Short mmCIF file of C-alpha atoms and ligand atoms in Angstrom, two decimals:
data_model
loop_
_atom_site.label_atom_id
_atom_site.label_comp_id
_atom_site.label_asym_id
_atom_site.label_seq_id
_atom_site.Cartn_x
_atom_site.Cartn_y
_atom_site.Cartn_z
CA UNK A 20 65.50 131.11 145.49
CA UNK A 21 68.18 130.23 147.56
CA UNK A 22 69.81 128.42 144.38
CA UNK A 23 69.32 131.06 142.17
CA UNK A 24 71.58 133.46 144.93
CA UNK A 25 74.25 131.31 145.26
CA UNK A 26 74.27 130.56 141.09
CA UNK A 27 74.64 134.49 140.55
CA UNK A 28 76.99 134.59 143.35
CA UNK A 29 79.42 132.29 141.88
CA UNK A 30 82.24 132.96 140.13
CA UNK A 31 83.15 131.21 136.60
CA UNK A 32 85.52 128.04 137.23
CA UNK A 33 88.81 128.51 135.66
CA UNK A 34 87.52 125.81 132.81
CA UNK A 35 84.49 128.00 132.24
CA UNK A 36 87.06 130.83 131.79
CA UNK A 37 89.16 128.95 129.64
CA UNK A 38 86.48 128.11 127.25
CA UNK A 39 85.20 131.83 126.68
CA UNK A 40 88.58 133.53 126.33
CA UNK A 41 91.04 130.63 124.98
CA UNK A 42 89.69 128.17 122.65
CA UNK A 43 93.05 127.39 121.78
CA UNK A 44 95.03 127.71 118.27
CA UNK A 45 92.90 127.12 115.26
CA UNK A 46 94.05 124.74 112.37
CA UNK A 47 94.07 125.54 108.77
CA UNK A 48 93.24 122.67 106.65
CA UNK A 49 94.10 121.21 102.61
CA UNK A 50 91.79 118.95 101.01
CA UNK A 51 91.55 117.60 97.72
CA UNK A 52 88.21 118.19 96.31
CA UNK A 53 88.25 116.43 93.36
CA UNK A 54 89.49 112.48 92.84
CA UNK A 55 93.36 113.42 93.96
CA UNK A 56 95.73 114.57 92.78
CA UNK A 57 94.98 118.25 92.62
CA UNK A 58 97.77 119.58 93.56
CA UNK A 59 97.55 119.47 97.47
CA UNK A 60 101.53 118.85 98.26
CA UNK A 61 102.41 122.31 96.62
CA UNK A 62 99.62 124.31 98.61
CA UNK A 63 101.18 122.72 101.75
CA UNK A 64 104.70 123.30 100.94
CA UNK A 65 103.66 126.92 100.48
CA UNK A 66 101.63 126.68 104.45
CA UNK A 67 104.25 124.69 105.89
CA UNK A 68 106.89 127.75 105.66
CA UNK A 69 105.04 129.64 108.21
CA UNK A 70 103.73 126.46 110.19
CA UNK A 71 104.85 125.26 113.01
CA UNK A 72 103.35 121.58 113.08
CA UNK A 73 102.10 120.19 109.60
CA UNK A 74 99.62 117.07 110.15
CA UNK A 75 98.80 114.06 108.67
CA UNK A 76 95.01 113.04 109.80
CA UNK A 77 93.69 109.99 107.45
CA UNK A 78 94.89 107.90 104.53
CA UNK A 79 98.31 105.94 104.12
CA UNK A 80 100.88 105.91 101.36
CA UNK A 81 97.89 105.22 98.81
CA UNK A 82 98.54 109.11 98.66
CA UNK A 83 101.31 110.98 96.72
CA UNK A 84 102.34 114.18 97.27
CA UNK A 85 105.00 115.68 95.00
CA UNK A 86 106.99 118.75 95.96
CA UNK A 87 109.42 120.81 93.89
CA UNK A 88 111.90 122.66 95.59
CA UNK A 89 114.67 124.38 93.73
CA UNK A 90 114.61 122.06 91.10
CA UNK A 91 114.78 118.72 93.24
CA UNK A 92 111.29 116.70 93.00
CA UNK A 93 110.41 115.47 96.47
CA UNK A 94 107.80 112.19 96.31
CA UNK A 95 105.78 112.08 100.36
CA UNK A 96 103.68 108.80 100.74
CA UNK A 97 102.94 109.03 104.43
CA UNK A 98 105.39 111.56 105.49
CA UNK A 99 103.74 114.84 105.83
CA UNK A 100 105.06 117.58 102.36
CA UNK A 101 105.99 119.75 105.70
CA UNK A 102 108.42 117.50 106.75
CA UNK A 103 111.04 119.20 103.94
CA UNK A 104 110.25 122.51 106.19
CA UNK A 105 113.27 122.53 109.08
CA UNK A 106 111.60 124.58 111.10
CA UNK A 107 108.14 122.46 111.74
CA UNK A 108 107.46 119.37 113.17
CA UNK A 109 105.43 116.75 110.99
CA UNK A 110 102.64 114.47 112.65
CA UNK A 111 101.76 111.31 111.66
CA UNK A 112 97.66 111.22 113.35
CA UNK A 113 95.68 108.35 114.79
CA UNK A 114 93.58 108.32 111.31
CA UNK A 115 96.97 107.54 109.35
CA UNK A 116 97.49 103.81 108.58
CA UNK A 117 101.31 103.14 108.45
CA UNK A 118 103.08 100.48 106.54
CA UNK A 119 106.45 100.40 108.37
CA UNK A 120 108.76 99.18 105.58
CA UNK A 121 106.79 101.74 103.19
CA UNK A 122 107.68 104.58 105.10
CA UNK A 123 111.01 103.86 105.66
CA UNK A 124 111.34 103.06 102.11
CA UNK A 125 110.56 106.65 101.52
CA UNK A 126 112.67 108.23 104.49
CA UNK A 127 115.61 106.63 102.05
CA UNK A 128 114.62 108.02 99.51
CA UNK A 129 113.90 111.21 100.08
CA UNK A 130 117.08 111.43 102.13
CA UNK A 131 118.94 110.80 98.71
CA UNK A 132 117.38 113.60 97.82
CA UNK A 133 118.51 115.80 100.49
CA UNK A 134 116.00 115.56 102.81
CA UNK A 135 117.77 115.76 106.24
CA UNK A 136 116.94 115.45 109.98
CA UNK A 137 114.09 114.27 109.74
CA UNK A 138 113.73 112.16 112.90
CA UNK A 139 114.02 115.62 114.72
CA UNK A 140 110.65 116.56 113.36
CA UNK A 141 108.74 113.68 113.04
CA UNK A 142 106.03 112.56 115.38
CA UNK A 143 103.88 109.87 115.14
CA UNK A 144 100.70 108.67 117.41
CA UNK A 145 100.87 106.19 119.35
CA UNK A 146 97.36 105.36 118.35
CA UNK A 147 97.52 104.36 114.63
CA UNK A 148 97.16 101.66 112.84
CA UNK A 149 99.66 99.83 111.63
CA UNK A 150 99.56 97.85 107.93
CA UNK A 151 100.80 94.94 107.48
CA UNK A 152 102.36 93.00 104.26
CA UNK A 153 99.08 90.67 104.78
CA UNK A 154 97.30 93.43 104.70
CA UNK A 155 98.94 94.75 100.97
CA UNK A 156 98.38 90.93 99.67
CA UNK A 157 94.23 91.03 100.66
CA UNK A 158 94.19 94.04 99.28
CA UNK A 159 95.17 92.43 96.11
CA UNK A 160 93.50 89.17 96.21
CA UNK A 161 90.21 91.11 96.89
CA UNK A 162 90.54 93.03 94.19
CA UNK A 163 91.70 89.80 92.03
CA UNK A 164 88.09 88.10 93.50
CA UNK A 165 86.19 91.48 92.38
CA UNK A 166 87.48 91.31 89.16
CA UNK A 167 86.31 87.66 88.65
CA UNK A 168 82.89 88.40 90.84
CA UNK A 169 82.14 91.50 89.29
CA UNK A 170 83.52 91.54 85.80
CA UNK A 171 85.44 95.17 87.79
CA UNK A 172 87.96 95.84 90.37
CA UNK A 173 88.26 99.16 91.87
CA UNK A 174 91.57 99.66 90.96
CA UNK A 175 93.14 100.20 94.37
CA UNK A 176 96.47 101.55 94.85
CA UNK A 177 97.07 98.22 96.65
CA UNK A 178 99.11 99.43 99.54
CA UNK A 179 96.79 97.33 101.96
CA UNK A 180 94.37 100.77 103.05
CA UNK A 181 90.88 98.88 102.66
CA UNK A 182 92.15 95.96 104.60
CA UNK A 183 93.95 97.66 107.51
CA UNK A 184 90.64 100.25 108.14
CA UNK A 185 88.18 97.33 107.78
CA UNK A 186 90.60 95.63 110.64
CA UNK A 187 90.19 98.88 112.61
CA UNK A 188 86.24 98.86 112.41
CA UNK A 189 85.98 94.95 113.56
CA UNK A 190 88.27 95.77 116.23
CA UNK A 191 90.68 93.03 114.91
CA UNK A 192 93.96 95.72 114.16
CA UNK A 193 96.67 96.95 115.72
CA UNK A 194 98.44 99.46 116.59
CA UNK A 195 101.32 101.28 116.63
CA UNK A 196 100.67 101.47 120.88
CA UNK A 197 101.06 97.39 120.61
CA UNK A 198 103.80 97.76 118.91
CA UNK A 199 105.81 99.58 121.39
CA UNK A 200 104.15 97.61 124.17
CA UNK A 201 104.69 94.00 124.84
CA UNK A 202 106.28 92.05 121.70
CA UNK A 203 105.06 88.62 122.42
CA UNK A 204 101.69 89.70 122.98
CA UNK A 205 101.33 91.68 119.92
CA UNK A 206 103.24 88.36 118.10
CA UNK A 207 100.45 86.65 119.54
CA UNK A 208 97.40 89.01 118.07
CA UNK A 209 99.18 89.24 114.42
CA UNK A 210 99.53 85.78 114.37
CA UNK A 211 95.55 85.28 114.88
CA UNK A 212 94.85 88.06 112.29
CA UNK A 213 97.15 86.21 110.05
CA UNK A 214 94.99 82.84 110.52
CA UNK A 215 91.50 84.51 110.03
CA UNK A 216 92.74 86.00 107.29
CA UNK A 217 93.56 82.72 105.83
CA UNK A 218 90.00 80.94 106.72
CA UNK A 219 88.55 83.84 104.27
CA UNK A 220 91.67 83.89 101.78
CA UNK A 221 93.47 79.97 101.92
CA UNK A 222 95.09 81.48 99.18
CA UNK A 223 97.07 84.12 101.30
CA UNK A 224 100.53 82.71 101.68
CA UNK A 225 102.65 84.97 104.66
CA UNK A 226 105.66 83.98 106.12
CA UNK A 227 104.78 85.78 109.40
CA UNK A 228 107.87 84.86 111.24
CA UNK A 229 109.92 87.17 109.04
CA UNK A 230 107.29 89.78 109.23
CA UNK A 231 107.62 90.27 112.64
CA UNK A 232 111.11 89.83 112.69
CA UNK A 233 111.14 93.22 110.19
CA UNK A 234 108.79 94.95 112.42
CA UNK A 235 110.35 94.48 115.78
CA UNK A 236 113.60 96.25 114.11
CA UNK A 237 110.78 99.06 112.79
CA UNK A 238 109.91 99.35 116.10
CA UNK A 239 113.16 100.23 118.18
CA UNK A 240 113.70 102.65 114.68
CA UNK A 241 110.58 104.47 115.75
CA UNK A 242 110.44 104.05 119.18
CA UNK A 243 111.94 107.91 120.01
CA UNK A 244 108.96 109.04 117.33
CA UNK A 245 106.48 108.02 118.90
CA UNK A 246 103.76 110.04 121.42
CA UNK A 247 101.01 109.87 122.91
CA UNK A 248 99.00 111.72 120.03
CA UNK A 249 95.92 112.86 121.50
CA UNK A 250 97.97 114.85 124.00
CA UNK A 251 100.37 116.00 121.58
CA UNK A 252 97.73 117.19 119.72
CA UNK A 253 96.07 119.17 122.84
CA UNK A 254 99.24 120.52 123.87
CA UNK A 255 99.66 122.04 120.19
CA UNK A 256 96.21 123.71 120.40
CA UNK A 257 96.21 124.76 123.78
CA UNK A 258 99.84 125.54 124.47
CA UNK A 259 101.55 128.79 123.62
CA UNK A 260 100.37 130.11 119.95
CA UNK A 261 101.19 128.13 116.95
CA UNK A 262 100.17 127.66 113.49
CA UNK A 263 98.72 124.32 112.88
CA UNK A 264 98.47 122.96 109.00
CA UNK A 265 96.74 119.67 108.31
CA UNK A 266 97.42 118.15 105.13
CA UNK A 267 94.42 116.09 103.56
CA UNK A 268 95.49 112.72 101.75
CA UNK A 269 93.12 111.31 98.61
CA UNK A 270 89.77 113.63 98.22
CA UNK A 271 86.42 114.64 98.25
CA UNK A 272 84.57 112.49 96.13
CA UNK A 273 87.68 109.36 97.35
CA UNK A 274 85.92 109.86 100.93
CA UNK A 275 83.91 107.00 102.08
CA UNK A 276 80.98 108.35 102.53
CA UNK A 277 80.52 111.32 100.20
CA UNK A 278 82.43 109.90 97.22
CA UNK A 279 81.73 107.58 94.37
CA UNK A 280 81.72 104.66 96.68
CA UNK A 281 82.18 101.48 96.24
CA UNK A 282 85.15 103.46 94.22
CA UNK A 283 86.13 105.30 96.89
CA UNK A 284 89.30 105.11 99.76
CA UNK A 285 88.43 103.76 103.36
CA UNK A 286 88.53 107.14 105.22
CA UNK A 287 86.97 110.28 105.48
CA UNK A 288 88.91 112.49 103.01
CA UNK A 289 86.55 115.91 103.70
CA UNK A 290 86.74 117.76 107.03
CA UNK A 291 85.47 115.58 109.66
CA UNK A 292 88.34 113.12 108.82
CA UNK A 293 90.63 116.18 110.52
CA UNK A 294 88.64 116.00 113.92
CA UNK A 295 88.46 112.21 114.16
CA UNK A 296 91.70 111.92 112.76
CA UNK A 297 94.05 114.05 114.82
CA UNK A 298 91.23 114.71 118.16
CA UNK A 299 90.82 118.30 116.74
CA UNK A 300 87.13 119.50 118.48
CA UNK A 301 85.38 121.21 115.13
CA UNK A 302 85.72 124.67 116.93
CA UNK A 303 89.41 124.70 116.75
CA UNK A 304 89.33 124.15 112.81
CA UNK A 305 89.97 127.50 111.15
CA UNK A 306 90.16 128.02 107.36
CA UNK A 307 89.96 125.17 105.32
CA UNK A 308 91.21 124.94 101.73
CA UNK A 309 89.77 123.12 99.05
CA UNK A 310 92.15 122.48 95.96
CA UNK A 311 91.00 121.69 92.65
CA UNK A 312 92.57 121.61 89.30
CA UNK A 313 91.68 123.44 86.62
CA UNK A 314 90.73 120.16 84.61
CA UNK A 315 90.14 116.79 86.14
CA UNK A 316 92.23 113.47 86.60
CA UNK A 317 91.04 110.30 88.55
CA UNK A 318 92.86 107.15 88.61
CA UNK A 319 91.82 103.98 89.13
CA UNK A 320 88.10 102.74 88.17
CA UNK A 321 84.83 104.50 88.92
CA UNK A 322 82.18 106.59 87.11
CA UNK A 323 83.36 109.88 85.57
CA UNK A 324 81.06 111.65 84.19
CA UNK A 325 82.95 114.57 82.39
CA UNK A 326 85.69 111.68 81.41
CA UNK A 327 87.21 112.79 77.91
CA UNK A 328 87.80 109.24 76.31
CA UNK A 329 88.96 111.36 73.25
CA UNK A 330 92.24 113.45 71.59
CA UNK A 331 91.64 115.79 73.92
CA UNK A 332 91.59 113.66 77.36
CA UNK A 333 95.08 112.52 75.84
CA UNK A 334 96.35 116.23 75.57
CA UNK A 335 95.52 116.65 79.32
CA UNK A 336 97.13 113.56 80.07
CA UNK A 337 100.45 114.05 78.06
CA UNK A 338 100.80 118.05 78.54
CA UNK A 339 100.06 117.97 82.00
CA UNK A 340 102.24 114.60 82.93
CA UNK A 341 99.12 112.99 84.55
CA UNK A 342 100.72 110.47 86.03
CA UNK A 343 99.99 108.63 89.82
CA UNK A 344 103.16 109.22 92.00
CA UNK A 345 101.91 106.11 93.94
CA UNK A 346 100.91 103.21 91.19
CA UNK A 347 102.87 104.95 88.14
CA UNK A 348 99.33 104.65 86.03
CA UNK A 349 98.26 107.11 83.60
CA UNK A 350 95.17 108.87 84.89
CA UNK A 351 92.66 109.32 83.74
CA UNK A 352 91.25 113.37 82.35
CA UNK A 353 88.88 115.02 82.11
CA UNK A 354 88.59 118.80 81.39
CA UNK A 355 90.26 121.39 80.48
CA UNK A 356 93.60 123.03 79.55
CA UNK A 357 94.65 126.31 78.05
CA UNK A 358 95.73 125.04 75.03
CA UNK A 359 91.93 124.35 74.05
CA UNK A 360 89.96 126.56 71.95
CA UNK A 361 87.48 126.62 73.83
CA UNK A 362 86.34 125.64 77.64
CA UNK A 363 83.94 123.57 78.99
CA UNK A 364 82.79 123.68 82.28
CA UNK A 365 80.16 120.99 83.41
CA UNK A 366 78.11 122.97 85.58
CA UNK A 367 75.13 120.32 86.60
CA UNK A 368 73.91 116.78 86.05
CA UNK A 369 70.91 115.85 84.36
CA UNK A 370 68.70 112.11 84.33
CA UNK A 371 65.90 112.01 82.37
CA UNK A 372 66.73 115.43 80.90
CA UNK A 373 66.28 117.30 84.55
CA UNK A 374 68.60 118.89 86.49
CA UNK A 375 69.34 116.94 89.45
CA UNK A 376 70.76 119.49 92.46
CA UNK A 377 72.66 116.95 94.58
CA UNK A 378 75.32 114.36 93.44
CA UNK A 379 73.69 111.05 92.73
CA UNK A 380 74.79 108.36 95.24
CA UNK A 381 74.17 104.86 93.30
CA UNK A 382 77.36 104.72 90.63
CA UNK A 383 74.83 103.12 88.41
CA UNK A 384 72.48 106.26 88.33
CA UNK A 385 76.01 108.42 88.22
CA UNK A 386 77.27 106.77 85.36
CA UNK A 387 74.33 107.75 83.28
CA UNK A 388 73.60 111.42 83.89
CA UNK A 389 73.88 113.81 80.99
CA UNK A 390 76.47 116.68 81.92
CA UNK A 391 75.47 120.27 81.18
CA UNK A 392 78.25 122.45 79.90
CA UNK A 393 78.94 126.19 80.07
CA UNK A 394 81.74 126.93 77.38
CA UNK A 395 84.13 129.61 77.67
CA UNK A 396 86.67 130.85 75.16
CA UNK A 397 90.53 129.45 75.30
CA UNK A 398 93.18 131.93 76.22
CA UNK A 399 95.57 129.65 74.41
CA UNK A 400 99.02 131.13 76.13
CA UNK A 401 101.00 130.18 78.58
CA UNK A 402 100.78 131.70 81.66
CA UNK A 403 103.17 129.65 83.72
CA UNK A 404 105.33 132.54 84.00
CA UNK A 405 102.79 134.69 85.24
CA UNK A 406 102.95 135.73 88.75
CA UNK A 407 100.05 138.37 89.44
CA UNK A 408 96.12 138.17 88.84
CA UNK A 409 96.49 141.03 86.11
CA UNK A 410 98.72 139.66 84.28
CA UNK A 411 96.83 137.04 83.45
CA UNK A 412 94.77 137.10 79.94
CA UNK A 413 91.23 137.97 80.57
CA UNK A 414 89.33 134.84 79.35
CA UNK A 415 91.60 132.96 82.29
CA UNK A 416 90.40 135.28 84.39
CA UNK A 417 87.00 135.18 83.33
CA UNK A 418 86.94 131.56 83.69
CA UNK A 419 88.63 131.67 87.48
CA UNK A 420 85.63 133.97 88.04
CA UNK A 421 82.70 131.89 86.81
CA UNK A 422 84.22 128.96 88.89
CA UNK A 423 84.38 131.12 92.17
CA UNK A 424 80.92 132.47 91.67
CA UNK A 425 79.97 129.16 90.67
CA UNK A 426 81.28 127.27 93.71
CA UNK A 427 80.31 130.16 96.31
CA UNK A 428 84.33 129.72 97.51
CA UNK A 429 86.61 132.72 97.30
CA UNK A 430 89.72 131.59 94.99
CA UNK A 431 92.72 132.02 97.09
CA UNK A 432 95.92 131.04 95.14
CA UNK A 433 95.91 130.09 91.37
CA UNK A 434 98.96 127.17 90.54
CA UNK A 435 99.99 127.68 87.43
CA UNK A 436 103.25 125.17 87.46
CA UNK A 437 104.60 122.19 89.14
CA UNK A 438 107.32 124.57 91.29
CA UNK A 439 107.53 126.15 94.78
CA UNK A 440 107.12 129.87 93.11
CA UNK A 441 104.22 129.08 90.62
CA UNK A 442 101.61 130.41 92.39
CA UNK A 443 99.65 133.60 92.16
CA UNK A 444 97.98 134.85 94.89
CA UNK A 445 94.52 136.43 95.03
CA UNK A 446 93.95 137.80 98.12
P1 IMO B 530 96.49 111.77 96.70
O1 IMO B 530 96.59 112.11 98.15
C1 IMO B 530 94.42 109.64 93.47
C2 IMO B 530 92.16 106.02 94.59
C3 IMO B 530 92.76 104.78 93.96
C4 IMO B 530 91.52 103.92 93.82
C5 IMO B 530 90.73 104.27 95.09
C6 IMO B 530 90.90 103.28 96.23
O2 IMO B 530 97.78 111.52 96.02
O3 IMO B 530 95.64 112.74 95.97
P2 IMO B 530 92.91 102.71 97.88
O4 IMO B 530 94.29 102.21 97.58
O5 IMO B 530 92.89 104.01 98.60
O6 IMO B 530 92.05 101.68 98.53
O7 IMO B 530 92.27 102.97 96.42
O8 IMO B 530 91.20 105.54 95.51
N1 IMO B 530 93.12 106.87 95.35
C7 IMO B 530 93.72 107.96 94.85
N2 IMO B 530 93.71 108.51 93.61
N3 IMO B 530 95.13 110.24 94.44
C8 IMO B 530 95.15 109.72 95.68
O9 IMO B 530 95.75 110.33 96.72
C9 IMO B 530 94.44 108.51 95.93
N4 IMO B 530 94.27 107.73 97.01
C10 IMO B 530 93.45 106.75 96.64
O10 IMO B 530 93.36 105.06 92.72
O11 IMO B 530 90.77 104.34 92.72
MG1 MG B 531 98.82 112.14 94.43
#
């Protein structure tokens, strides 16, 4: 009794308060949701002009992001697409692995391009990892001992990703906290890293004297970058109002878990790579948009099940430039494209002739389904001058339909070029 008095008696703790009237800022989120490339950069650029902080959560400069802007092409590896945007700061999260020399190799070259002040707006955590050129060379020879193992490599970008996370997970990596901290200590860990890599890879030649040499310059360069993220991040959500954009690297079925793995990347591409990647607690993630393009492209190896190994997978490919920004391959397509006479959607996957209503895990199973199409009429114009939903022939918007009913996902924005102002909006 005399607990349950002094319980009603009390009044809520200014914590308890906190948490029923200020949650803090929500964050809007863009993922791919296909195998990259979708388009992601362009839906960002378009956020980032009302943001205040744009975010980088997983991933490394395996990722490309292009960005058209008045007729200059911008190319972002690691950097954030916001970081064009001179009114919003860019962060680089704890997810993010960072090859120094990479990212300074595209701070130069974007700054060609006209990209200025960005060390103004750039933050990075303090509690990333950091790549090394070791890392780039496994990457390479594993894929080299795949090959001869498996008769297949994945068909990595080779930018060191699967090495540097699978350092993370056995604790062996380090980060860009050592960095800053004591040099001979952190010397001293690379060093060891460098000589178990070699009792797994006695081919792995590095000349780790010069690497460190590179990265203790990298480090005084970054130095006045660099923050304690977790609390950067909690001061963005809990200080005074802001709009927060995260910007998704890779995709969907890339993610580690729920993609075509083994052919996947090493981190969690879909939304829980925000929350572990940046410290975001789920409640604080608002909307979250998925982008998709209207046909399919994956690069690298890995089952494909609506692949078009045909004239028409070659259209895609040369009409809509399907190129990787990262590994200059040709990607690979699959459908579809205005141009067609007709449109195919595959709407499920069948083995053994039934419908199977999840996405088959084993690659060997996934390689074999059976696709079942839904075909729609062409519209067989251009519409990359079109700027409003009713404009827009009525078999596109037909299609656009069946895919939103389809996916259970209101359409918000439909791209229809590679530029800034290509974009119609739907709601
Ligand atoms: P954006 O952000 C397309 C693919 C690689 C390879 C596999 C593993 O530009 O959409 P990794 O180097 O990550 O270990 O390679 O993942 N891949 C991408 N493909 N776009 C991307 O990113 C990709 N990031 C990784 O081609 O098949
Ligand atoms: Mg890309």
């Amino acid at each position: 009794m005399k607990h349950e008095t002094c319980f009603k008696k009390s009044h809520p703790s200014a914590a308890v308060k906190r948490a029923r009237n200020d949650s803090g800022n929500k964050v809007a989120v863009v993922l791919g949701a296909q195998w990259g490339d979708e388009g992601k950069g362009k839906v960002v650029d378009l956020l980032a002009t009302e943001s205040d902080v744009v975010c980088r959560c997983q991933g490394g400069n395996n990722a490309g992001h292009t960005v058209v802007v008045d007729e200059e092409e911008y190319d972002f590896h690691l950097l954030p697409s916001g970081i064009i945007n001179t009114k919003c700061t860019s962060f680089i999260g704890n997810g993010v692995v960072i090859h120094l020399p990479g990212l300074f190799e595209e701070i130069d070259k974007n700054e060609k391009r006209g990209l200025k002040g960005w060390d103004k707006r750039l933050v990075i955590s303090d509690r990333a990892h950091i790549v090394f050129d070791f890392h780039q060379a496994v990457d390479g020879l594993q894929e080299v001992q795949r090959q001869a193992q498996e008769g297949q490599n994945i068909g990595t970008t080779k930018k060191g990703i699967g090495p540097t996370y699978a350092c993370k997970a056995s604790r062996t990596g380090l980060r860009i906290c050592d960095l800053m901290a004591d040099f001979g200590e952190f010397s001293t860990r690379v060093k060891n890293l460098v000589l178990q890599y070699q009792s797994m890879y006695p081919a792995l030649k590095v000349d780790v004297e010069s690497e460190l040499k590179k990265l203790k310059d990298y480090a005084e360069r970054i130095r006045p970058l660099i923050r304690d993220g977790v609390y950067f991040m909690y001061d963005a959500i809990h200080g005074p109002p802001k709009k927060i954009l995260v910007e998704g690297a890779n995709a969907a079925l890339l993610d580690i878990d729920f993609g075509t793995y083994p052919f996947v990347t090493s981190s969690n591409c879909t939304v829980g790579g925000v929350c572990t990647g940046l410290g975001i607690p789920p409640a604080n993630i608002g909307e979250v948009y998925g982008v998709s393009k209207a046909y399919t492209t994956r690069v690298g190896i890995g089952a494909f099940p609506t692949e078009q190994l045909n004239a028409v997978g070659e259209l895609l490919q040369t009409r809509g430039h399907e190129v990787g920004v990262t590994t200059g391959r040709k990607r690979r397509c699959a459908l579809w494209f205005y141009v067609l006479d007709e449109i195919k959607v595959g709407v499920a996957y069948k083995i053994n002739g039934k419908r199977v209503p999840y996405f088959p895990a084993n690659m060997e199973v996934l390689q074999k389904v059976e696709v079942e199409y839904e075909t729609f009429p062409g519209w067989k114009t251009d519409t990359s001058a079109v700027r409003k939903w009713s404009d827009l022939p009525p078999k596109a918007q037909n299609y656009i339909r069946f895919v939103e009913n389809r996916i259970g996902v209101p359409i918000k924005w439909v791209g229809v070029g590679k530029s800034r102002e290509c974009m119609i909006q739907m709601f």
